[in-house]
PDB file of C-alpha atoms in Angstrom:
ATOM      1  CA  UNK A  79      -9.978 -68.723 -47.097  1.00 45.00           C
ATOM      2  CA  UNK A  80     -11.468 -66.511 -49.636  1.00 43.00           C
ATOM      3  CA  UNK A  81     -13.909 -63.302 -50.134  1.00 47.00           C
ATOM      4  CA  UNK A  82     -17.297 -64.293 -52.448  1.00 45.00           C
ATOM      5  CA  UNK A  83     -18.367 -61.179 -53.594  1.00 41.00           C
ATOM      6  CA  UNK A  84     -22.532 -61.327 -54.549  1.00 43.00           C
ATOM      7  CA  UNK A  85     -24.001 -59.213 -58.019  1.00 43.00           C
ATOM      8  CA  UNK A  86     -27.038 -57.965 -59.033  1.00 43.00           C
ATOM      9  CA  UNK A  87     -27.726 -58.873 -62.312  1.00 44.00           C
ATOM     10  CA  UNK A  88     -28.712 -55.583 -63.256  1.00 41.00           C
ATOM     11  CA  UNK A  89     -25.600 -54.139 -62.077  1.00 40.00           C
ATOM     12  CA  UNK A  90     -23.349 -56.827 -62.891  1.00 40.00           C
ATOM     13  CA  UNK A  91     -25.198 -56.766 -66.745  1.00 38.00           C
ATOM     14  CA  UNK A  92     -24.960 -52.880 -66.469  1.00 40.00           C
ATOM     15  CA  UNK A  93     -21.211 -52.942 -65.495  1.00 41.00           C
ATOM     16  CA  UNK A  94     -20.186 -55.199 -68.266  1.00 40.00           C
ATOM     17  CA  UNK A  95     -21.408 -52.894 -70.683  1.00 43.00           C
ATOM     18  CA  UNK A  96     -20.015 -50.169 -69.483  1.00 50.00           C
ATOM     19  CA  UNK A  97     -23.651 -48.245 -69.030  1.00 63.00           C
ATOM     20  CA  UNK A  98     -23.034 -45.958 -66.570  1.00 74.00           C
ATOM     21  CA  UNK A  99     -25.147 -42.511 -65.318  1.00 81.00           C
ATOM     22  CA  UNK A 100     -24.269 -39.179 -66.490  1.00 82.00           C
ATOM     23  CA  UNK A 101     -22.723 -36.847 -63.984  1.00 87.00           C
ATOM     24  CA  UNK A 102     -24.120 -33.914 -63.611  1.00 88.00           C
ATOM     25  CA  UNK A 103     -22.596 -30.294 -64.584  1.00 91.00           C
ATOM     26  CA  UNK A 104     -19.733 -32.150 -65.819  1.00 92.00           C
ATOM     27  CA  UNK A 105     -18.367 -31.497 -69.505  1.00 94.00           C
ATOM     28  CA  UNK A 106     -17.462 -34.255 -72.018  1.00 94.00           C
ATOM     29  CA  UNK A 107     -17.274 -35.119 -75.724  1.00 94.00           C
ATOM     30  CA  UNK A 108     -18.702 -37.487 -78.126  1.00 94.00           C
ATOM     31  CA  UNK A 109     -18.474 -38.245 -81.338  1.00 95.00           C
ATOM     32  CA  UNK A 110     -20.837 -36.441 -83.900  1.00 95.00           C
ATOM     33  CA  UNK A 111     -21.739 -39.339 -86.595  1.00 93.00           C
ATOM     34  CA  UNK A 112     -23.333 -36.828 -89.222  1.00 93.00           C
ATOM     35  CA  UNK A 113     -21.074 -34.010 -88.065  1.00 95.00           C
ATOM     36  CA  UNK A 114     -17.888 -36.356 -88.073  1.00 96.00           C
ATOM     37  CA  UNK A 115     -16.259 -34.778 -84.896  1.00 96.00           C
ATOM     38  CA  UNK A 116     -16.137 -34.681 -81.646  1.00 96.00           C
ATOM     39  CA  UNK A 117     -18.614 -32.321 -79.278  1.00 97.00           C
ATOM     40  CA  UNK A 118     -18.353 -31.339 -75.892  1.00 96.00           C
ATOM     41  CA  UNK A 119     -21.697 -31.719 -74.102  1.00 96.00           C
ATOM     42  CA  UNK A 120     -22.556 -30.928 -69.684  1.00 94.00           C
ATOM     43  CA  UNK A 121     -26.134 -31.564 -68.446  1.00 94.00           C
ATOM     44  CA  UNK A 122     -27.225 -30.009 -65.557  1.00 92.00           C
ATOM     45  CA  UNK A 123     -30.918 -30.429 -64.086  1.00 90.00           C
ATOM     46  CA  UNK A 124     -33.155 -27.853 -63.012  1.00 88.00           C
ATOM     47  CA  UNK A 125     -37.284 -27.218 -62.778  1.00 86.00           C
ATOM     48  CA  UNK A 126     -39.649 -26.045 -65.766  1.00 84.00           C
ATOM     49  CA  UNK A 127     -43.298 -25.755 -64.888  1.00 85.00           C
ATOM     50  CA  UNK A 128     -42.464 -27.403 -61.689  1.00 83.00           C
ATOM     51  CA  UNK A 129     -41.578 -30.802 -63.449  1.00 85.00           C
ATOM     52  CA  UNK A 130     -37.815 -32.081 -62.628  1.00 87.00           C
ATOM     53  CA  UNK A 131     -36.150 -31.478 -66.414  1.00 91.00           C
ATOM     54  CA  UNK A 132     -32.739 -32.134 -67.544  1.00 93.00           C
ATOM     55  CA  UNK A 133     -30.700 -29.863 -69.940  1.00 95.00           C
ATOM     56  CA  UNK A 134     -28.255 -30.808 -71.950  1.00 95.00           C
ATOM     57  CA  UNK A 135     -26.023 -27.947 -73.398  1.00 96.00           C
ATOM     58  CA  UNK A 136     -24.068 -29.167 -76.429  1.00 97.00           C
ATOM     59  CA  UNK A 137     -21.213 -26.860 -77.710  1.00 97.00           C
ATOM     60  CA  UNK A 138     -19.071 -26.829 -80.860  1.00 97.00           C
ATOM     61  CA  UNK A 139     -17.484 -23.943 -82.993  1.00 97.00           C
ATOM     62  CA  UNK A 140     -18.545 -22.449 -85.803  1.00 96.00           C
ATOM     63  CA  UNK A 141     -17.158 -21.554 -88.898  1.00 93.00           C
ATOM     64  CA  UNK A 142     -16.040 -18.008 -87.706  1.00 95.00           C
ATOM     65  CA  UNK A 143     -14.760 -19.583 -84.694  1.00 92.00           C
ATOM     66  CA  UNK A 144     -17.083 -18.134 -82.581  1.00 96.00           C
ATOM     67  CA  UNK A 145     -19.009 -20.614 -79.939  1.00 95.00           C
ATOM     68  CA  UNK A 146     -22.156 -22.066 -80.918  1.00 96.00           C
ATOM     69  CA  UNK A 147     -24.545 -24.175 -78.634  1.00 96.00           C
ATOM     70  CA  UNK A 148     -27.741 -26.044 -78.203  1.00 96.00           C
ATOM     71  CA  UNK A 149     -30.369 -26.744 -75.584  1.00 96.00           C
ATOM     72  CA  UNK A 150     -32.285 -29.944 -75.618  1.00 95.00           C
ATOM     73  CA  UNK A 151     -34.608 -30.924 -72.825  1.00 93.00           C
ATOM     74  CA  UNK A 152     -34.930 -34.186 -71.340  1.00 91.00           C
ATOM     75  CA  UNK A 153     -37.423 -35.240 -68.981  1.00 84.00           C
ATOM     76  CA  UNK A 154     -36.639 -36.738 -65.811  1.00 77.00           C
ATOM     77  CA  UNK A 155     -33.715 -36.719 -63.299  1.00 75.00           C
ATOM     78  CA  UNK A 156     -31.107 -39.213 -64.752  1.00 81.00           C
ATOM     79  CA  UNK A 157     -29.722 -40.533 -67.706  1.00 87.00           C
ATOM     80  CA  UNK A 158     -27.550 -42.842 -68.633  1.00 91.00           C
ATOM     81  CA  UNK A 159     -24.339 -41.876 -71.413  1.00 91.00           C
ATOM     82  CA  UNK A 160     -25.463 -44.132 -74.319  1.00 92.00           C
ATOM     83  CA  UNK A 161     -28.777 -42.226 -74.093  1.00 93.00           C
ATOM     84  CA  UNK A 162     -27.058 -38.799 -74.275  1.00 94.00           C
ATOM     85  CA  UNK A 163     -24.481 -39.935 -77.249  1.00 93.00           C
ATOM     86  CA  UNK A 164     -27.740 -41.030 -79.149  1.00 95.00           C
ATOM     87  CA  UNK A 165     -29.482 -38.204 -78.210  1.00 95.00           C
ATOM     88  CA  UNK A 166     -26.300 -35.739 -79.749  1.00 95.00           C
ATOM     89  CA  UNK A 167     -26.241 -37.982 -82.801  1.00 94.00           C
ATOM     90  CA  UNK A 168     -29.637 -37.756 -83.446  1.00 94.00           C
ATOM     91  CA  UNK A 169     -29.341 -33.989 -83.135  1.00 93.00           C
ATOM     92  CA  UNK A 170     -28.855 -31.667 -85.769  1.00 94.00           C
ATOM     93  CA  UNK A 171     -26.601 -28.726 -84.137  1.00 94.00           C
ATOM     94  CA  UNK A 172     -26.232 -26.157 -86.689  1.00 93.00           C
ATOM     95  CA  UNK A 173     -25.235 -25.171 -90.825  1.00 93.00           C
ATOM     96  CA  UNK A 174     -22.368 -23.094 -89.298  1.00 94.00           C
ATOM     97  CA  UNK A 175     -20.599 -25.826 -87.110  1.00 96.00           C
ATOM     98  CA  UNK A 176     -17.424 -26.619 -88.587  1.00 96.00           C
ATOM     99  CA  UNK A 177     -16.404 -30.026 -87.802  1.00 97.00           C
ATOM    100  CA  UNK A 178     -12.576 -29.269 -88.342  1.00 96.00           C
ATOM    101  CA  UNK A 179     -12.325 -26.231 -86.057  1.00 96.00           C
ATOM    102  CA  UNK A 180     -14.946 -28.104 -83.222  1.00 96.00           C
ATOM    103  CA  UNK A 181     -12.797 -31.215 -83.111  1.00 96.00           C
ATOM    104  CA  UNK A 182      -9.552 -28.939 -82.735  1.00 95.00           C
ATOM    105  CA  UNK A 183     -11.065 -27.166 -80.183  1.00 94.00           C
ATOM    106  CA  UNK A 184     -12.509 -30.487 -78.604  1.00 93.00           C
ATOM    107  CA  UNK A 185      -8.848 -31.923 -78.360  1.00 92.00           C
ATOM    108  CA  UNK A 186      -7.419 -28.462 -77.067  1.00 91.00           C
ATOM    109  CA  UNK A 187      -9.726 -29.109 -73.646  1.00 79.00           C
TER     110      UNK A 187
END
């Protein structure tokens, strides 16, 4: 006897990818390919003008070590994570961020 187990091809193409949703209000990192470090990003959802927005809050240090961060809004409700690591990439964040002191910081968390 044995158990056949039935895929989507969506999900079954999705899964062997590894393309998965982002969770919400949930921190994580990516790499930075101009910056050359590591980030730590959270989205979290919320209304603007009555139109379901996402917001994704992307946080690194700057060269005083003080906290720096940026906003970018995304339309709809979900997202996958390639979208958001190509989204950060394509970002610039800021002339102070220090890529030394944000990836220390990163790999402190």
């Amino acid at each position: 006897m044995f158990e056949a187990h039935i895929y989507a091809e969506s999900s079954h193409t999705e899964a062997g990818l590894g393309i998965r949703s982002v969770k919400l209000n949930t921190p994580a990192s990516c790499w930075h390919t101009h910056y050359q470090c590591n980030v730590r990003y959270w989205i979290t959802s919320g209304k603007r003008q009555s139109r379901e927005r996402l917001f994704l809050y992307v946080e690194f240090r700057h060269r005083d070590n003080s906290h720096g961060y940026k906003v970018i809004e995304l339309p709809g409700g979900h997202i996958r994570v390639d979208q958001v690591q190509d989204i950060i990439c394509r970002s610039s964040l800021s002339v102070q961020l220090d890529p030394l002191k944000t990836e220390q910081w990163c790999q402190s968390l």
